[in-house]
Coordinates of C-alpha atoms and ligand atoms in Angstrom, one line a residue:
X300 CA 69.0 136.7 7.4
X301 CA 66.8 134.7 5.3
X302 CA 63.3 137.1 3.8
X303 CA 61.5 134.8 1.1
X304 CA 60.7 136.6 -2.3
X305 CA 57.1 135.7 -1.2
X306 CA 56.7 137.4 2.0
X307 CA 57.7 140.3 -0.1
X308 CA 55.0 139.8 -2.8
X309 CA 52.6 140.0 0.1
X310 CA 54.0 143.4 1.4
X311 CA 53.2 144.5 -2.0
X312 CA 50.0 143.9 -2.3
X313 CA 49.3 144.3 1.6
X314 CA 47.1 147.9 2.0
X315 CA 46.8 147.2 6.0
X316 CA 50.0 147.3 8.0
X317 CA 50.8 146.4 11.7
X318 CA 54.1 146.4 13.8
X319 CA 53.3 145.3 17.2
X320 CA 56.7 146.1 18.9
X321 CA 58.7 145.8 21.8
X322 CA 61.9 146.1 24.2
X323 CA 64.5 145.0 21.5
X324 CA 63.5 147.3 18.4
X325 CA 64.9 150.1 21.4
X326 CA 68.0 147.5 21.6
X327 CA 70.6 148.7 19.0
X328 CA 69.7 152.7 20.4
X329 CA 71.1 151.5 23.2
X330 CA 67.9 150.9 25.8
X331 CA 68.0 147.4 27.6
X332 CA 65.2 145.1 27.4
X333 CA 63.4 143.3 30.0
X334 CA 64.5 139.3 29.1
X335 CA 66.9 137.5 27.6
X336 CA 70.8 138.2 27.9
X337 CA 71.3 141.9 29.8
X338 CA 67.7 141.8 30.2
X339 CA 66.5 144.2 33.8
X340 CA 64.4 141.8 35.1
X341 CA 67.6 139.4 35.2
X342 CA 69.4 142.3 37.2
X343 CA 66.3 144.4 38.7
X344 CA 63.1 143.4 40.8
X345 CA 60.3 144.1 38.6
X346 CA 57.7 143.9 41.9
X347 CA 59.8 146.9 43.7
X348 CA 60.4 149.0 40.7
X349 CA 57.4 148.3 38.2
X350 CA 54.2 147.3 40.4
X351 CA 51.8 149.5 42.1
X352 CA 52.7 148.4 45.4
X353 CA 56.0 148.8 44.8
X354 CA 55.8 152.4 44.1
X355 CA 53.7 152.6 47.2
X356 CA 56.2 151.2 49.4
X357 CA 58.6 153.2 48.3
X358 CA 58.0 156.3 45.7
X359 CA 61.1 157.8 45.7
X360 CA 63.4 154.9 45.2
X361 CA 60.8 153.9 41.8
X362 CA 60.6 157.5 40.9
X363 CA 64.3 158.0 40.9
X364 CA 64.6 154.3 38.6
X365 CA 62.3 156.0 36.3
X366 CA 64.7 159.3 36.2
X367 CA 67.4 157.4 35.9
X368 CA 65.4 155.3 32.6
X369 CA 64.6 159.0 31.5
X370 CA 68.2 160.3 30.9
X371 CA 69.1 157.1 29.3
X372 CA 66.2 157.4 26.3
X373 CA 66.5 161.2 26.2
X374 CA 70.3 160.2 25.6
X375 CA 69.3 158.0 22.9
X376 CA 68.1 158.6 19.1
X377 CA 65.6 156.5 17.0
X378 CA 67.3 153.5 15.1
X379 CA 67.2 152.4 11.9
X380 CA 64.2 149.9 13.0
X381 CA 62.6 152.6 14.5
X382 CA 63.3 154.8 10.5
X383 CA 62.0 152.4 8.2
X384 CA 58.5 151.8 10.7
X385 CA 57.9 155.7 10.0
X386 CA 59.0 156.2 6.0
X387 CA 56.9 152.9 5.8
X388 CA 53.6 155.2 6.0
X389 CA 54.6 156.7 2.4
X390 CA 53.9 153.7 0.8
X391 CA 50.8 151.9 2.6
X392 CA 47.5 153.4 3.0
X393 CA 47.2 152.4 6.5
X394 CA 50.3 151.8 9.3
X395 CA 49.9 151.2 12.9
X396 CA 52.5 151.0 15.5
X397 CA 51.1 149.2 18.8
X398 CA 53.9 149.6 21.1
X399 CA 54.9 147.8 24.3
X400 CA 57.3 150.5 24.7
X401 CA 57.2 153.9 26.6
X402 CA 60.3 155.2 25.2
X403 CA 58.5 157.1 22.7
X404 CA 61.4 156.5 20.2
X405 CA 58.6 155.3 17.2
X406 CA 57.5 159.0 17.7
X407 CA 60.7 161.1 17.4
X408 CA 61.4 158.0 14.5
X409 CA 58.2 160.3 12.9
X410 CA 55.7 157.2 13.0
X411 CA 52.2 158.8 13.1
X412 CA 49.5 156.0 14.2
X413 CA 51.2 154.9 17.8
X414 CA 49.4 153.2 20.1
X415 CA 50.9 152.6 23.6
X416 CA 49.9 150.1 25.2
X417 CA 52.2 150.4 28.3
X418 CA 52.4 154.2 28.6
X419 CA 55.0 156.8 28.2
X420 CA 57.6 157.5 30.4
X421 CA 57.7 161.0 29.2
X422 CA 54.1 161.7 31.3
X423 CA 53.6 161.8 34.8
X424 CA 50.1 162.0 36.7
X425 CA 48.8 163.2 39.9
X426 CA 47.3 159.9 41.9
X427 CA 44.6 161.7 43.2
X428 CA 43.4 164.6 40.5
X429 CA 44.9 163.1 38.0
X430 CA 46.5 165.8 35.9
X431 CA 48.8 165.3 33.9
X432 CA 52.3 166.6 33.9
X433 CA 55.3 166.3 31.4
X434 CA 58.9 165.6 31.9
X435 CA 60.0 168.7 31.8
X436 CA 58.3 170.1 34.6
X437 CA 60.5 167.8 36.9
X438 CA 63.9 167.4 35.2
X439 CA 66.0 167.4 38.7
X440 CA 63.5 166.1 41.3
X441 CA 65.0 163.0 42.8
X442 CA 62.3 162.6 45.0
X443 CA 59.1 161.8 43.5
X444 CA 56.9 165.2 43.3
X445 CA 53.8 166.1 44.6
X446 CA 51.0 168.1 42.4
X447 CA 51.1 171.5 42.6
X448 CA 46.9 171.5 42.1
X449 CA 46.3 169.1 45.4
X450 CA 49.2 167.8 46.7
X451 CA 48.5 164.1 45.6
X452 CA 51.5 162.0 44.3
X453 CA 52.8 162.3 41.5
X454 CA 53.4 158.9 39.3
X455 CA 54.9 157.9 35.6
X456 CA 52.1 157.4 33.0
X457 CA 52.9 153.6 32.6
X458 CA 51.4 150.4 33.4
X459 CA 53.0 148.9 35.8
X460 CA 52.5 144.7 36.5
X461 CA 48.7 144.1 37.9
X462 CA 47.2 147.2 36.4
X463 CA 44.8 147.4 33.4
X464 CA 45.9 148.5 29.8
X465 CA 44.6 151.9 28.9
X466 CA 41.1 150.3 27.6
X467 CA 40.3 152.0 25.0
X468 CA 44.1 152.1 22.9
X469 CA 43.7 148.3 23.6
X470 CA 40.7 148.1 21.7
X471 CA 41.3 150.4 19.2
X472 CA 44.6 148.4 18.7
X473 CA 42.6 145.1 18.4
X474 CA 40.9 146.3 15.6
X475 CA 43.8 147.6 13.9
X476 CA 44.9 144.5 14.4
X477 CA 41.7 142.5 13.4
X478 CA 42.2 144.8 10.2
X479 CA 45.6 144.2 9.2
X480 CA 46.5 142.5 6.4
X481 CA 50.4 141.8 7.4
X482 CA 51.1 141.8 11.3
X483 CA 55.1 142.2 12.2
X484 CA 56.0 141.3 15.7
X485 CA 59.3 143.1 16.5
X486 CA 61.8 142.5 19.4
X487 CA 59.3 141.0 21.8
X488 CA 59.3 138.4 23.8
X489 CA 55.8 137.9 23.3
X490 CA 55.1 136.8 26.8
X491 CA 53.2 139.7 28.6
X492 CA 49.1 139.7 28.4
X493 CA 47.0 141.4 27.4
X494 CA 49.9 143.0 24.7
X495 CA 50.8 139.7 23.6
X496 CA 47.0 139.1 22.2
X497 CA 47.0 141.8 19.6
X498 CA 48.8 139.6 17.2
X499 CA 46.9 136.1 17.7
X500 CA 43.5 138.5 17.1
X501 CA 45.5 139.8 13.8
X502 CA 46.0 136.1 12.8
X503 CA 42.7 134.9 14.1
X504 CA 41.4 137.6 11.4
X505 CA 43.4 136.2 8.6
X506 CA 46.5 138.6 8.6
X507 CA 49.9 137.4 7.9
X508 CA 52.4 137.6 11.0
X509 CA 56.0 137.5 10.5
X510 CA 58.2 138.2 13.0
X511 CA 61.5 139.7 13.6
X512 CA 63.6 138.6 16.4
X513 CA 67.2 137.7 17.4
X514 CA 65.7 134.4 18.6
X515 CA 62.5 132.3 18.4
X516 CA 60.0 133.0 20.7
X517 CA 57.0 131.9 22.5
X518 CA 54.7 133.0 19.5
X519 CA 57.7 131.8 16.8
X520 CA 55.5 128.7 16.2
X521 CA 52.4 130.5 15.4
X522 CA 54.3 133.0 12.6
X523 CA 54.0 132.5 8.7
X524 CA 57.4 134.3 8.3
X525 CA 60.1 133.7 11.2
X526 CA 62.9 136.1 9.9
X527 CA 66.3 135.7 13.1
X528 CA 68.3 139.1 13.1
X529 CA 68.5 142.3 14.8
X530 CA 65.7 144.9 14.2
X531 CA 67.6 147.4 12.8
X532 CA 69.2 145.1 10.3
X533 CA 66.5 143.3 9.1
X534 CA 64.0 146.1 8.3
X535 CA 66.2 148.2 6.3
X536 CA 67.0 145.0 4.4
X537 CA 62.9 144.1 4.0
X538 CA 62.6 148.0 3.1
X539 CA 65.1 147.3 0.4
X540 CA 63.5 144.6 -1.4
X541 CA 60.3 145.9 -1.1
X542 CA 61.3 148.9 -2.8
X543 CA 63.0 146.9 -5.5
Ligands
OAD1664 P1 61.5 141.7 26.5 O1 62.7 142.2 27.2 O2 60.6 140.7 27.2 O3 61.9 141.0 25.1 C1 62.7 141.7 24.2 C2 62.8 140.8 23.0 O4 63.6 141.5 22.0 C3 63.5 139.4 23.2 O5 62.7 138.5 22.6 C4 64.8 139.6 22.4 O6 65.2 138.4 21.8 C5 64.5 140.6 21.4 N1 65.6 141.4 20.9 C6 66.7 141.9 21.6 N2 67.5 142.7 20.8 C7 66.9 142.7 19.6 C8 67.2 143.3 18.4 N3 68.3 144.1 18.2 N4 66.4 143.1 17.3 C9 65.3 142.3 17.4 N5 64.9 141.7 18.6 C10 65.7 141.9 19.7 O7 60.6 143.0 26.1 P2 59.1 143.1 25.8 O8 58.6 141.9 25.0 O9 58.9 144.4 25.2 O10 56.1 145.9 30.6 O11 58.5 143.1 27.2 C11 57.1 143.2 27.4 C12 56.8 144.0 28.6 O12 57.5 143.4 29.8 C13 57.4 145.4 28.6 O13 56.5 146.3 28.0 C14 57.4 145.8 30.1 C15 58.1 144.5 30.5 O14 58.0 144.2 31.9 C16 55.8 146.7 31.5 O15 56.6 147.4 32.0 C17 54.3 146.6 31.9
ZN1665 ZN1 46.6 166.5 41.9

């Protein structure tokens, strides 16, 4: 792992920070991602189990995926990716997490300014009244639930493929982005719009991106700092130094 004495001078003097994170930070606690070597989408059909019309056809089969990706993250802890992100806000005036994630690890890590793009798989909705419901309320329903107010049925609160960001945490994490001064761009494949653009717009605004990855990417070209390893190596070590 190779982190230049200069992209540390820049953390130093940075006052605006930005991690836009996905899949892979969640890798070493033991959550697959989505691409690349053991990646679900290799194994899993991403139109039955993570579309709208998927979860029409067939509710319970999607609902029961989604229990099943429950008990695996509530299994799970934070990593030391996940650690650093949060004790990070001691030191900066300003630190924002905009997450691609809904396994709401950066929030038992104790980071404070999350913004989900994606959702969380700990909330559920009703379809048709749309209240919300937590996790707990359905720990052993196999089936997915109908709401108890109207009878409608009762979803996960995450975006699935062909739906629209939450519009409003998108553009509140443009112009976090638009106001950073260093953007990190952690375990993501950086492939999936709109998510992807909240980087470019922090580099279209002059911030620094430097990105952490086990591999290059499809952004890896447009980076100032490229740094190959795995997230919950690297940031300890870039913690390190900057504390030096
Ligand atoms: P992906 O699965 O597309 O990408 C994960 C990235 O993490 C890859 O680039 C890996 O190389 C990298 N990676 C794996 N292990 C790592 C580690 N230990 N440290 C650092 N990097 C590591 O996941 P996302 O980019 O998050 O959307 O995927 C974006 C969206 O596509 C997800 O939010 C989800 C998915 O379909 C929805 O469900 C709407
Ligand atoms: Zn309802």
């Amino acid at each position: 792992m190779d982190i230049s004495q200069k992209l540390i001078a820049k953390l130093k003097s940075a006052k605006s920070i930005l991690f836009f994170t996905g899949a892979g930070i969640s890798a070493e606690s033991g959550i697959d991602t989505f691409r690349g070597k053991g990646g679900l989408w290799n194994k899993m059909s991403a139109q039955e189990l993570a579309s709208f019309d998927g979860f029409m056809k067939n509710p319970n089969l999607v609902w029961e995926w989604y229990q099943y990706r429950r008990k695996i993250v509530r299994e799970t802890e934070p990593n030391a990716g996940h650690k650093v992100i949060a004790q990070l806000e001691k030191h900066f005036n300003k630190v924002t997490v905009v997450t691609q994630n809904v396994d709401n690890l950066h929030k038992r890590a104790g980071s404070s300014n999350i913004l989900e793009l994606h959702g969380n798989i700990e909330r559920n909705f009703c379809m048709d009244c749309k209240t919300f419901y937590g996790v707990e309320n359905f720990l052993d329903s196999e089936k997915a639930p109908r709401c108890k107010k109207c009878g409608g049925i009762i979803r996960p609160d995450v975006v699935w493929f062909g739906e629209t960001l939450p519009q409003e945490i998108f553009a509140e994490a443009e112009r976090k982005a638009t106001e950073s001064d260093i953007c990190f761009i952690v375990g993501t494949s950086a492939v999936v719009y709109p998510a992807a653009y909240i980087p470019i717009s922090a580099k279209e605004a002059g911030a620094t991106l430097v990105e952490i990855n086990i591999e290059a990417t499809e952004i890896t070209n447009q980076v100032d700092y490229s740094i190959i390893g795995k997230a919950g190596e690297v940031l300890p070590k870039l913690f390190e130094l900057f504390l030096e």
